[in-house]
Coordinates of N, CA and C in Angstrom, one line a residue:
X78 N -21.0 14.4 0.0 CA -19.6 14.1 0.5 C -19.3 12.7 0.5
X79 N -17.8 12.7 -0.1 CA -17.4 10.7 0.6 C -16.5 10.9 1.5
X80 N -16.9 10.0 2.3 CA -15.8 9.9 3.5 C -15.2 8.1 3.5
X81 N -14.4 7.9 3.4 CA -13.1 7.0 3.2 C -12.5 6.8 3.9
X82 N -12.3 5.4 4.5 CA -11.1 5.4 5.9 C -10.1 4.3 5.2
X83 N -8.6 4.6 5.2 CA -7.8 3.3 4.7 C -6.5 3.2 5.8
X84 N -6.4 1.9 5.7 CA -5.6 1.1 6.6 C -4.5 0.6 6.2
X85 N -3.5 0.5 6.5 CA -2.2 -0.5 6.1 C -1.5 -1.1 7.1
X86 N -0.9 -2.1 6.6 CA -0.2 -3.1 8.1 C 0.5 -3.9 7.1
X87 N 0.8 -3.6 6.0 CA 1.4 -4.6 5.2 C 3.0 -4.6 5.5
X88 N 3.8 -3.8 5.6 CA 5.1 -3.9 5.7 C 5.7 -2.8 7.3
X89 N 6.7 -2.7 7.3 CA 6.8 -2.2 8.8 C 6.4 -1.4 9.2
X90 N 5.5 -0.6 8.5 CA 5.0 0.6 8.4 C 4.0 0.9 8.8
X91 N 3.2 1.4 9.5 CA 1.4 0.7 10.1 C 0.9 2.6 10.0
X92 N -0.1 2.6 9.3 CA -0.9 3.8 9.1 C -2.5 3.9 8.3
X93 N -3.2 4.6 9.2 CA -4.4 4.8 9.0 C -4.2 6.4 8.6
X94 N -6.1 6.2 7.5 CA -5.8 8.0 6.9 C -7.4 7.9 6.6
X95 N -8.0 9.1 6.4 CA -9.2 9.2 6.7 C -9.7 10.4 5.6
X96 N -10.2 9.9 4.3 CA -11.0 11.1 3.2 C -12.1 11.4 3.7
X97 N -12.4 13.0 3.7 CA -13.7 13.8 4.0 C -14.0 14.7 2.7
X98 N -14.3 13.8 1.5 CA -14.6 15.5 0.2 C -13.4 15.8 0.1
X99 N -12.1 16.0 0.0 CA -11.1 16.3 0.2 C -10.2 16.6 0.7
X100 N -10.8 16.6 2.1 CA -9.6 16.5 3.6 C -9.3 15.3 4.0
X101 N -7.8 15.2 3.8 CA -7.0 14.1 4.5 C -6.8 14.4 6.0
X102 N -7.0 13.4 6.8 CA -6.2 13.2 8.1 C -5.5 11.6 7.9
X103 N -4.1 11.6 8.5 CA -3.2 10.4 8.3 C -2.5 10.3 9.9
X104 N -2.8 8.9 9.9 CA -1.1 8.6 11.0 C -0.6 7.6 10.3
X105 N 0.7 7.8 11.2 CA 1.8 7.0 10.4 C 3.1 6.7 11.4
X106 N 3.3 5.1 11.8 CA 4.4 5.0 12.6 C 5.2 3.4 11.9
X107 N 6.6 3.7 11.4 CA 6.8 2.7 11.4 C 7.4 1.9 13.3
X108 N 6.8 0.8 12.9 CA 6.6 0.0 13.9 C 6.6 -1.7 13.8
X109 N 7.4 -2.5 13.3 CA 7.0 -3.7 12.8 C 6.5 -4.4 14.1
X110 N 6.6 -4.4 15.3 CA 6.2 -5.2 16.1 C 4.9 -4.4 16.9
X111 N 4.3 -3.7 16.2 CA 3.4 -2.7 17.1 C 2.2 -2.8 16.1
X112 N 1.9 -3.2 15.3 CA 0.8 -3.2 14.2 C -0.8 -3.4 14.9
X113 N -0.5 -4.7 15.6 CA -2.1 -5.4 16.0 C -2.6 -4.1 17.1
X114 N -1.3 -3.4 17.9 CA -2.1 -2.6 18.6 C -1.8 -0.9 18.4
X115 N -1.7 -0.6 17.1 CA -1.6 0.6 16.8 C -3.1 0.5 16.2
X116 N -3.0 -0.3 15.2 CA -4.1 0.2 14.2 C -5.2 0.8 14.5
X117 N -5.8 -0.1 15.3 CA -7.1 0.5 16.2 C -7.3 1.6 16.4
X118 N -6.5 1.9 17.7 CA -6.3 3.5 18.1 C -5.9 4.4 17.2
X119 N -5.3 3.8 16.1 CA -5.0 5.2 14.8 C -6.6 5.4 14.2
X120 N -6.9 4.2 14.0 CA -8.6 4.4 13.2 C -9.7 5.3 14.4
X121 N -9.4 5.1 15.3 CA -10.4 5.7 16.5 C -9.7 7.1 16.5
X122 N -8.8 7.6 16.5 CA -8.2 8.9 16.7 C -8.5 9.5 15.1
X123 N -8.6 8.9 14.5 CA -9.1 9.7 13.3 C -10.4 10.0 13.0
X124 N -10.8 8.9 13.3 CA -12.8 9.1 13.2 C -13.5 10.1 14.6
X125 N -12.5 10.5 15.6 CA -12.8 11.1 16.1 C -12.5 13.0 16.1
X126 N -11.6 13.0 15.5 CA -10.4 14.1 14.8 C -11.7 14.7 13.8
X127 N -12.0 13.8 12.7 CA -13.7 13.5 12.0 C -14.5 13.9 12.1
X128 N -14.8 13.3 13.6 CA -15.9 13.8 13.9 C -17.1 13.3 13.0
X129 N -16.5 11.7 13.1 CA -17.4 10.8 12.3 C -17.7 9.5 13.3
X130 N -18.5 9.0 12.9 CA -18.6 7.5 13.6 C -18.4 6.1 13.0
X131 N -17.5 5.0 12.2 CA -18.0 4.1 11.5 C -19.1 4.1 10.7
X132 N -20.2 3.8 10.8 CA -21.5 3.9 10.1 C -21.9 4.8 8.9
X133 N -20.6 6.2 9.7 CA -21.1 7.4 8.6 C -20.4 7.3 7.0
X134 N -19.3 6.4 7.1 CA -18.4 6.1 6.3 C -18.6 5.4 4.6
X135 N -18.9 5.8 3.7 CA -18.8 5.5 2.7 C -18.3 3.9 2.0
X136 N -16.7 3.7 2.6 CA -16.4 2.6 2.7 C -15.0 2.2 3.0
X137 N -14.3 1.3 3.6 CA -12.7 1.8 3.8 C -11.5 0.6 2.6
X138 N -11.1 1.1 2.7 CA -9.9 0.8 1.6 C -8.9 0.5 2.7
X139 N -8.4 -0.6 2.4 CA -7.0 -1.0 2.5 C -5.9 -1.9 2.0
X140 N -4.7 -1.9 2.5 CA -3.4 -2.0 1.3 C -3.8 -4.2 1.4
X141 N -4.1 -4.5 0.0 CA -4.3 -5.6 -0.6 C -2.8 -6.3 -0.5
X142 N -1.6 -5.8 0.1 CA -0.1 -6.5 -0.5 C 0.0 -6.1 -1.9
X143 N 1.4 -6.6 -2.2 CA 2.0 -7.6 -1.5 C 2.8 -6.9 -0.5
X144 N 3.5 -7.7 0.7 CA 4.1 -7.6 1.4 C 4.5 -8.3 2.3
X145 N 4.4 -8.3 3.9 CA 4.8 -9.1 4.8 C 3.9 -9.8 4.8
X146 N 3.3 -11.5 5.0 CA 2.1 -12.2 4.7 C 1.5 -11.8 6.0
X147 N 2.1 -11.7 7.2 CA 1.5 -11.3 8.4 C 0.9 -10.0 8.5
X148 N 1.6 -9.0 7.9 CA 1.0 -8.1 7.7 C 0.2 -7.7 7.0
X149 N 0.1 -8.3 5.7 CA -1.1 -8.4 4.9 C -2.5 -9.1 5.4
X150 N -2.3 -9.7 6.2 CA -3.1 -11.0 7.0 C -3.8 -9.4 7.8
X151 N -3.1 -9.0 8.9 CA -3.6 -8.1 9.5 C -5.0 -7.5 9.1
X152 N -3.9 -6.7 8.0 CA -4.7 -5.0 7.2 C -6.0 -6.3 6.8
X153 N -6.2 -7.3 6.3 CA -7.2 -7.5 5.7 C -8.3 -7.9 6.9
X154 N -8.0 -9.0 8.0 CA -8.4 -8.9 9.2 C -9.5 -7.8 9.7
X155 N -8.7 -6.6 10.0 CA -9.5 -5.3 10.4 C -10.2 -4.6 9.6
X156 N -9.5 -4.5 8.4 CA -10.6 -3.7 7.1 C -11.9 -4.9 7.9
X157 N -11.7 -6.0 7.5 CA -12.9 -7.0 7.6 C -13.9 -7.1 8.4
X158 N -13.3 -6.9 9.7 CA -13.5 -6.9 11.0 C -14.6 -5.4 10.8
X159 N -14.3 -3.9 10.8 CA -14.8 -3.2 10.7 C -16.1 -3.1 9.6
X160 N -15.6 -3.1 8.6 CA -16.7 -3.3 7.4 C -17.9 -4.3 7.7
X161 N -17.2 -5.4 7.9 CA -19.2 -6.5 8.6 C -19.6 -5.8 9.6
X162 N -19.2 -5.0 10.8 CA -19.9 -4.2 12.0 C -20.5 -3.3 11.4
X163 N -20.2 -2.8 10.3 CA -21.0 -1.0 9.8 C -21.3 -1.2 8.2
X164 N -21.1 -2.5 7.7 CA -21.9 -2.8 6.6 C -21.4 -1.8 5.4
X165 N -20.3 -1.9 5.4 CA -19.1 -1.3 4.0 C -18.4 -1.9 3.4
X166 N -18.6 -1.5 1.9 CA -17.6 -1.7 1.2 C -16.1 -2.0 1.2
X167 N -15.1 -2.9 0.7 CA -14.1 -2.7 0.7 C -13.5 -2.4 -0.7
X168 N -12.0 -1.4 -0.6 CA -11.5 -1.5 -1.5 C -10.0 -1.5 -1.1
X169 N -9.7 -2.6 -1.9 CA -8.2 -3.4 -2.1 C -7.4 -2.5 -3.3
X170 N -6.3 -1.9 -2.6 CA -5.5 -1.4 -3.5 C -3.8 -1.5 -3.1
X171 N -3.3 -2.3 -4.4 CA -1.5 -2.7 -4.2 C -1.1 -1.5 -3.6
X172 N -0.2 -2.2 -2.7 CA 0.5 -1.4 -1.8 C 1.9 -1.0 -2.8
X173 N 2.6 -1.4 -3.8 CA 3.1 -1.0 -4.9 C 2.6 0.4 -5.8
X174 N 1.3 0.2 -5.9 CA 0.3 1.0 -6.5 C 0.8 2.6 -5.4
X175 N -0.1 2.2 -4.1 CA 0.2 3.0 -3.2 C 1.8 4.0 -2.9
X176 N 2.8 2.8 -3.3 CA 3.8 3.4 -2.9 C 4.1 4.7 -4.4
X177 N 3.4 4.5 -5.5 CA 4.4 5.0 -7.0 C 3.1 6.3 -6.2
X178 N 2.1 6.2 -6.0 CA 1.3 7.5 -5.8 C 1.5 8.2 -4.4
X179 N 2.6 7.6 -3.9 CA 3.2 8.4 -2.7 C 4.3 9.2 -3.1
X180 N 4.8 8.8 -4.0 CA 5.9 9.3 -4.5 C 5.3 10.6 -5.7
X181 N 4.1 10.6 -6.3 CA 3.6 11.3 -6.8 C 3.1 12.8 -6.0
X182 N 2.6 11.9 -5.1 CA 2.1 13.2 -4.2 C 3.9 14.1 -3.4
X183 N 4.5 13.4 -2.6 CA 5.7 14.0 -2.4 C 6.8 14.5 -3.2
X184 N 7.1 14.0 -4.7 CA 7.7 14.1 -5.8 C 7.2 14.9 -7.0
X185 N 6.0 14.5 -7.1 CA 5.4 14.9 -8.2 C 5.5 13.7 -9.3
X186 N 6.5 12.6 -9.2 CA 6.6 12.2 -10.3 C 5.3 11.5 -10.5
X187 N 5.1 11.2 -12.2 CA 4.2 10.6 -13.3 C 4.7 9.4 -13.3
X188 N 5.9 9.0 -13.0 CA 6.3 7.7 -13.7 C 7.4 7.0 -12.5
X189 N 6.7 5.5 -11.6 CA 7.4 5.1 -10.8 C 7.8 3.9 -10.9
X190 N 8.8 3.4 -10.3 CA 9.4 1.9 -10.4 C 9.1 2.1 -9.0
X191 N 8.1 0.7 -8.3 CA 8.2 0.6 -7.0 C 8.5 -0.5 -6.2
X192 N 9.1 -1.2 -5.4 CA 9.9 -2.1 -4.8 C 10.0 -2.2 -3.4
X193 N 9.3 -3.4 -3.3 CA 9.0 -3.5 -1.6 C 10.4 -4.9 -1.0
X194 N 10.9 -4.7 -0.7 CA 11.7 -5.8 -0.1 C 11.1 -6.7 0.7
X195 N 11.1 -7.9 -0.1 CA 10.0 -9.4 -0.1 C 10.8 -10.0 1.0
X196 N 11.9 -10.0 1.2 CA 12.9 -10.9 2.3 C 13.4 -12.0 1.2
X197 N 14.1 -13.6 1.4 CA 13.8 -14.2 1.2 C 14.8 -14.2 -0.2
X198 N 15.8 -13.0 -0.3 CA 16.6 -12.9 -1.4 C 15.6 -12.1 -2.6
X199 N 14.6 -11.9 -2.6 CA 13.7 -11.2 -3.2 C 12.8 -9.4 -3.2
X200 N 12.8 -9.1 -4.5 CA 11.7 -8.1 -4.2 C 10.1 -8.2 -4.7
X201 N 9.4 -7.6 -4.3 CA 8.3 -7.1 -5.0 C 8.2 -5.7 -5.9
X202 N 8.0 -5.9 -7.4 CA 8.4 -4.9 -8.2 C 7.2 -5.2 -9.1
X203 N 6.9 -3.6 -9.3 CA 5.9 -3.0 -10.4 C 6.3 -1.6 -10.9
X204 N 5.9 -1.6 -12.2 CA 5.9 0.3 -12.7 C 4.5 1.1 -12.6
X205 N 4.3 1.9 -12.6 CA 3.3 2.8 -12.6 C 3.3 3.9 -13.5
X206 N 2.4 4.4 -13.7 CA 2.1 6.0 -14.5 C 0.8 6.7 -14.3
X207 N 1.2 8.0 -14.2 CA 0.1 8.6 -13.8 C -1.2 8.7 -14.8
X208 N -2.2 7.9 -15.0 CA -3.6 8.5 -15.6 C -4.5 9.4 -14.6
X209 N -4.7 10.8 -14.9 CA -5.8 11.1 -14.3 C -6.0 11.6 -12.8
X210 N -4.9 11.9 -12.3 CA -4.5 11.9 -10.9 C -4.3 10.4 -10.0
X211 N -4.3 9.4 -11.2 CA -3.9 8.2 -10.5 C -3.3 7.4 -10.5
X212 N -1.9 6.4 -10.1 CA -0.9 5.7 -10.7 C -1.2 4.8 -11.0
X213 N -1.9 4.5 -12.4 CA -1.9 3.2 -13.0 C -0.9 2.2 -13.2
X214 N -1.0 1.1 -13.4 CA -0.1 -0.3 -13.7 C 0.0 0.2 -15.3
X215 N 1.9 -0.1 -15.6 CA 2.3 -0.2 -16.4 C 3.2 -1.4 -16.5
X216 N 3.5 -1.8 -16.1 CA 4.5 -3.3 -16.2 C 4.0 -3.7 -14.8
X217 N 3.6 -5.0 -15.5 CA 3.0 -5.8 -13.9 C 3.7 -6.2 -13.0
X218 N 3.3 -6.2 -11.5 CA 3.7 -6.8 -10.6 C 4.1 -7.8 -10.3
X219 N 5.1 -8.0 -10.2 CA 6.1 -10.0 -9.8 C 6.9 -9.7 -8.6
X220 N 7.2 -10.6 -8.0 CA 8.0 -11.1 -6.9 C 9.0 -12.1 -7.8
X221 N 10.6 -11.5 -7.3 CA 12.0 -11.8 -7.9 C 12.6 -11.5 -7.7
X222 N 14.0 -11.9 -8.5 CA 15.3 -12.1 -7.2 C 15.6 -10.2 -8.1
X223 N 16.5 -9.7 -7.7 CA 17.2 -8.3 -8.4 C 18.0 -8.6 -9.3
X224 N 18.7 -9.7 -8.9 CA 19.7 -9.9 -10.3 C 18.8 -10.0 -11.4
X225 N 17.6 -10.9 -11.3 CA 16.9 -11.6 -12.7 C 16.2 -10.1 -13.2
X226 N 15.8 -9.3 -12.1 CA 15.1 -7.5 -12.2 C 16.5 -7.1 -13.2
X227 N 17.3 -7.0 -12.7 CA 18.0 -6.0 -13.7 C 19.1 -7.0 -14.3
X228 N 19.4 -8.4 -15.4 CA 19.7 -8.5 -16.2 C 18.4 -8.5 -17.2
X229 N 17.0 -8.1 -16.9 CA 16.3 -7.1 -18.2 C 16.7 -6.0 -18.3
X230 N 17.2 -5.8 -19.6 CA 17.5 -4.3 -19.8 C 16.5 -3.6 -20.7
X231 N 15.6 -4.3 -20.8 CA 14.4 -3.6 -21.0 C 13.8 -2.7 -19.8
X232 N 14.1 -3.2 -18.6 CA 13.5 -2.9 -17.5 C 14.1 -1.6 -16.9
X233 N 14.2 -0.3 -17.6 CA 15.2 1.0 -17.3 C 14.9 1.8 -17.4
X234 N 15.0 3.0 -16.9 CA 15.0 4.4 -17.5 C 13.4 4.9 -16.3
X235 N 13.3 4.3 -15.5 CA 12.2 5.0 -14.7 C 12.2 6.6 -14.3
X236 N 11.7 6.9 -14.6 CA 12.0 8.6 -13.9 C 12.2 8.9 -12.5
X237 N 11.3 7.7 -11.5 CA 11.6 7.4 -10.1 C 11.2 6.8 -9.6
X238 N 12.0 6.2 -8.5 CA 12.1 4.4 -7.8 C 11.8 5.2 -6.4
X239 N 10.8 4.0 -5.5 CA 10.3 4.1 -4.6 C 10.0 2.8 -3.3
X240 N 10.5 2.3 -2.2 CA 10.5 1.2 -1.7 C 11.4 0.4 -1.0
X241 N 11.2 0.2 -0.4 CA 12.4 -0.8 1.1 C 13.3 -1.4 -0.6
X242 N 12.7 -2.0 -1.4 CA 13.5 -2.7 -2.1 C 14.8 -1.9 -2.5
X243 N 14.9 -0.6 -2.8 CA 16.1 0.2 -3.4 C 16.9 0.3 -1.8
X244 N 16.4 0.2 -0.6 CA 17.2 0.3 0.7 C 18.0 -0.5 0.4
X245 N 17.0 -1.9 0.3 CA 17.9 -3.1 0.4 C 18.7 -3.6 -0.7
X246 N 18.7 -3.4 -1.5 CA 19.5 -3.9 -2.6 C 19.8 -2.3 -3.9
X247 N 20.7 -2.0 -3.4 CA 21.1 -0.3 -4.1 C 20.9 -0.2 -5.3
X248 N 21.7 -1.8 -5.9 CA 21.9 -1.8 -7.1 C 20.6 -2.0 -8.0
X249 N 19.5 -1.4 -7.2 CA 18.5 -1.0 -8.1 C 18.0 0.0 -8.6
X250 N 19.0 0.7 -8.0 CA 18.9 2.4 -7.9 C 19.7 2.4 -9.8
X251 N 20.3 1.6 -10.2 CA 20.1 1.9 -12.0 C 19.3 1.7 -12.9
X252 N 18.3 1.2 -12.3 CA 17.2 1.2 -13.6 C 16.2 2.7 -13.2
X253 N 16.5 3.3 -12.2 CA 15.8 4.9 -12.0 C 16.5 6.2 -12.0
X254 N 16.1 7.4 -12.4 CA 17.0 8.6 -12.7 C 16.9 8.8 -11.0
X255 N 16.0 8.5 -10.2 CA 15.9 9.2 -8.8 C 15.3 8.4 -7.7
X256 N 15.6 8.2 -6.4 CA 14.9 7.3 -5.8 C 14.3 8.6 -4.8
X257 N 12.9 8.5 -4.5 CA 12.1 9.4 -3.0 C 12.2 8.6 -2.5
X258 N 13.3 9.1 -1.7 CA 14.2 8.7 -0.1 C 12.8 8.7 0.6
X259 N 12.3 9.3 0.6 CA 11.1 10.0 1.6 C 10.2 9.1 1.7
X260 N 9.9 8.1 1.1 CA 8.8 6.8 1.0 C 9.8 5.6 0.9
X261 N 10.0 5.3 2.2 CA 10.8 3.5 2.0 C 9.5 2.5 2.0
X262 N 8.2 3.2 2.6 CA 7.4 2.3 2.9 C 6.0 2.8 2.2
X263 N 4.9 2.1 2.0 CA 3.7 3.2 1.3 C 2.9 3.4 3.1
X264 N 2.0 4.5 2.6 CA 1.4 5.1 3.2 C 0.0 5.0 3.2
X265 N -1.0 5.0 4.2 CA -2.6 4.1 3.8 C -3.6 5.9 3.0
X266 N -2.5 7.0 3.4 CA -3.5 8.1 2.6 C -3.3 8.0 1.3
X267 N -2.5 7.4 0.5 CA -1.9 7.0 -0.6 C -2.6 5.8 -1.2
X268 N -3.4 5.0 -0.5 CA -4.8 4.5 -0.9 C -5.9 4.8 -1.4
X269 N -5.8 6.3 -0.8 CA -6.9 6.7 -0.9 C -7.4 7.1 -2.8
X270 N -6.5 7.6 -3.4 CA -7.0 8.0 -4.7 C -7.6 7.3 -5.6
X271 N -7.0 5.7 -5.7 CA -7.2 4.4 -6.3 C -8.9 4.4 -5.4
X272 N -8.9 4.7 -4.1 CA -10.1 4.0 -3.6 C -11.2 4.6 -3.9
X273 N -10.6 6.0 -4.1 CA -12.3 6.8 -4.4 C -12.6 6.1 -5.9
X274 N -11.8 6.0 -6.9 CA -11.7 5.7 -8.3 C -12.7 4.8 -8.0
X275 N -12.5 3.8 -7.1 CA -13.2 2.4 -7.2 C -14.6 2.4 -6.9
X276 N -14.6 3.3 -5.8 CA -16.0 4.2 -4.9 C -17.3 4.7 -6.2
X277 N -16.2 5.4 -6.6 CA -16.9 6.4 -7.6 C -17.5 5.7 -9.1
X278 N -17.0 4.2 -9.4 CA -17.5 3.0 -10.3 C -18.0 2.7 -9.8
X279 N -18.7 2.5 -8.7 CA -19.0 1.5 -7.7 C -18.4 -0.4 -7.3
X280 N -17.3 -0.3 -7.4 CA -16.4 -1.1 -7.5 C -16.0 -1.9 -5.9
X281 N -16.9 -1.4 -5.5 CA -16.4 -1.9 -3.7 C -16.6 -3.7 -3.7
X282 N -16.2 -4.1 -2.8 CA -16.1 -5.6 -2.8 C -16.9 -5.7 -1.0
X283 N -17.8 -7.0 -1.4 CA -18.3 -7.1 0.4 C -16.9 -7.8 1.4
X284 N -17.0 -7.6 2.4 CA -16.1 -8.1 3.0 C -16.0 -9.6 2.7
X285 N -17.0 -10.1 2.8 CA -16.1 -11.5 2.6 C -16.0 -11.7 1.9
X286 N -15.9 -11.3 0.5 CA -15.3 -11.6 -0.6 C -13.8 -10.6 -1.0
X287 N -13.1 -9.9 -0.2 CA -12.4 -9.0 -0.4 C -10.9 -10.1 0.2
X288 N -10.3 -9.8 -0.4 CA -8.9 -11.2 -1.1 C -7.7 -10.2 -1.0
X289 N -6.5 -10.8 -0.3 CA -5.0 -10.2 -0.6 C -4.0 -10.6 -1.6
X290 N -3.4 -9.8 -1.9 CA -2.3 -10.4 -3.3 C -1.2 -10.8 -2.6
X291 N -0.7 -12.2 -2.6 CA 0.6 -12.3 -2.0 C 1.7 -12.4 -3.5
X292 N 1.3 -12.7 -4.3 CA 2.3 -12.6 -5.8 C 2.8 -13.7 -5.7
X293 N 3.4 -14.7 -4.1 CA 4.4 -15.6 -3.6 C 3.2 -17.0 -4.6
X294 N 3.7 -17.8 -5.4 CA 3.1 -18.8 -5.2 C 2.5 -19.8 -4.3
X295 N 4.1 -19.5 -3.4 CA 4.2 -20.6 -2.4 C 4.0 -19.6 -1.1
X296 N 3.0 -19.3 -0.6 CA 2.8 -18.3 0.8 C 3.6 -18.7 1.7
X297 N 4.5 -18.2 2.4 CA 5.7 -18.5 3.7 C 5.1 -17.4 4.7
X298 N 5.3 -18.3 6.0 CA 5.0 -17.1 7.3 C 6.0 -16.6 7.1
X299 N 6.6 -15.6 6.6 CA 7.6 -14.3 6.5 C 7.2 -13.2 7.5
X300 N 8.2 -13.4 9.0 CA 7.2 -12.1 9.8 C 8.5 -10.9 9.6
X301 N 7.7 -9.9 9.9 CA 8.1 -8.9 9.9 C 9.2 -8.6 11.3
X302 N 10.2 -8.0 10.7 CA 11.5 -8.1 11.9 C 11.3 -7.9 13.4
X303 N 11.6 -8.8 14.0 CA 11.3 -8.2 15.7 C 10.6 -9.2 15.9
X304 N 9.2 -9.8 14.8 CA 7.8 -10.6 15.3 C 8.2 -12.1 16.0

């Protein structure tokens, strides 16, 4: 059996989820000002739910960004924090990534435009496609304004858009036939598929060497609304 625990804190959204062989357990509360003390108690209510202990755990995954820097700061924090106590693997997987295989799992779709609203006049934008039960990168990830996003008109025809970025700026909703309303934010069980992938290469990273993607050249404390 693998058992998998993944975390997220990257954008308002704060949720832990827990793989058993194939049983998911997830929480999920958007919360931008409640992250530092939700997490915890989401990871303890799951490994208890489990009926597991830390130790027993394979290794935990959580969302790499991009996103809010404070929240990314977080999620990497506690993955870290936990993994040196119980001597596990990490696995870092785009919260972009996360979001096109959230939209997979609720949608069904194979093919996502995903878009996190960066603040700051900006989004964070990547495509995805499904290989394999998994949403691989097809057009890379960048942080940019939406105008400079959609005067490429190369950049069109997604089958479906997913992300705070389509809340915030509509006029993104033309380069996709459909946006899943149902995911403004990713989800940390939506980690999980990328993470077995990585598990199952043996691809884990030690904690201290396990790194966040901010995309930003220039890192800005950008907090998350309310902070």
């Amino acid at each position: 059996m693998s058992r998998i625990l993944a975390i997220d804190t990257a954008t308002e959204a704060c949720s832990a989820a827990l793989w058993q062989d194939g049983d998911v357990l997830s929480r999920y509360q958007v919360a931008p000002r409640g992250h530092t003390d939700l997490i915890l108690p989401m990871v303890a209510e799951l490994l208890a739910e489990g009926e597991l202990t830390l130790n027993e755990l394979d290794g935990l995954a959580f969302g790499r960004g991009p996103g809010s820097f404070t929240g990314v700061r977080i999620t990497l924090g506690v993955a870290q924090g936990l993994a040196f106590g119980a001597d596990l693997p990490l696995f870092g997987v785009s919260n972009l990534q996360a979001l096109a295989q959230g939209t997979h799992r609720v949608c069904g779709a194979k093919q996502v435009l995903s878009a996190i609203d960066a603040r700051m006049g900006e989004i964070y934008v990547g495509g995805f496609a499904l290989e394999q039960g998994v949403m691989m990168v097809c057009e890379a990830e960048q942080v940019i304004a939406p105008a400079a996003y959609l005067d490429d008109e190369t950049k069109s025809g997604w089958a479906f858009g997913a992300g705070s970025g389509f809340v915030t700026y509509t006029e993104l909703i033309s380069r996709v036939h459909r946006v899943c309303e149902a995911l403004p934010y990713p989800e940390a069980q939506d980690l999980l598929p990328q993470a077995l992938a990585l598990f199952q290469a043996g691809l884990g990273v030690d904690a201290a060497k396990a790194e966040p993607v901010y995309l930003r050249d220039k890192v800005t404390w950008q907090k998350l609304p309310g902070r």
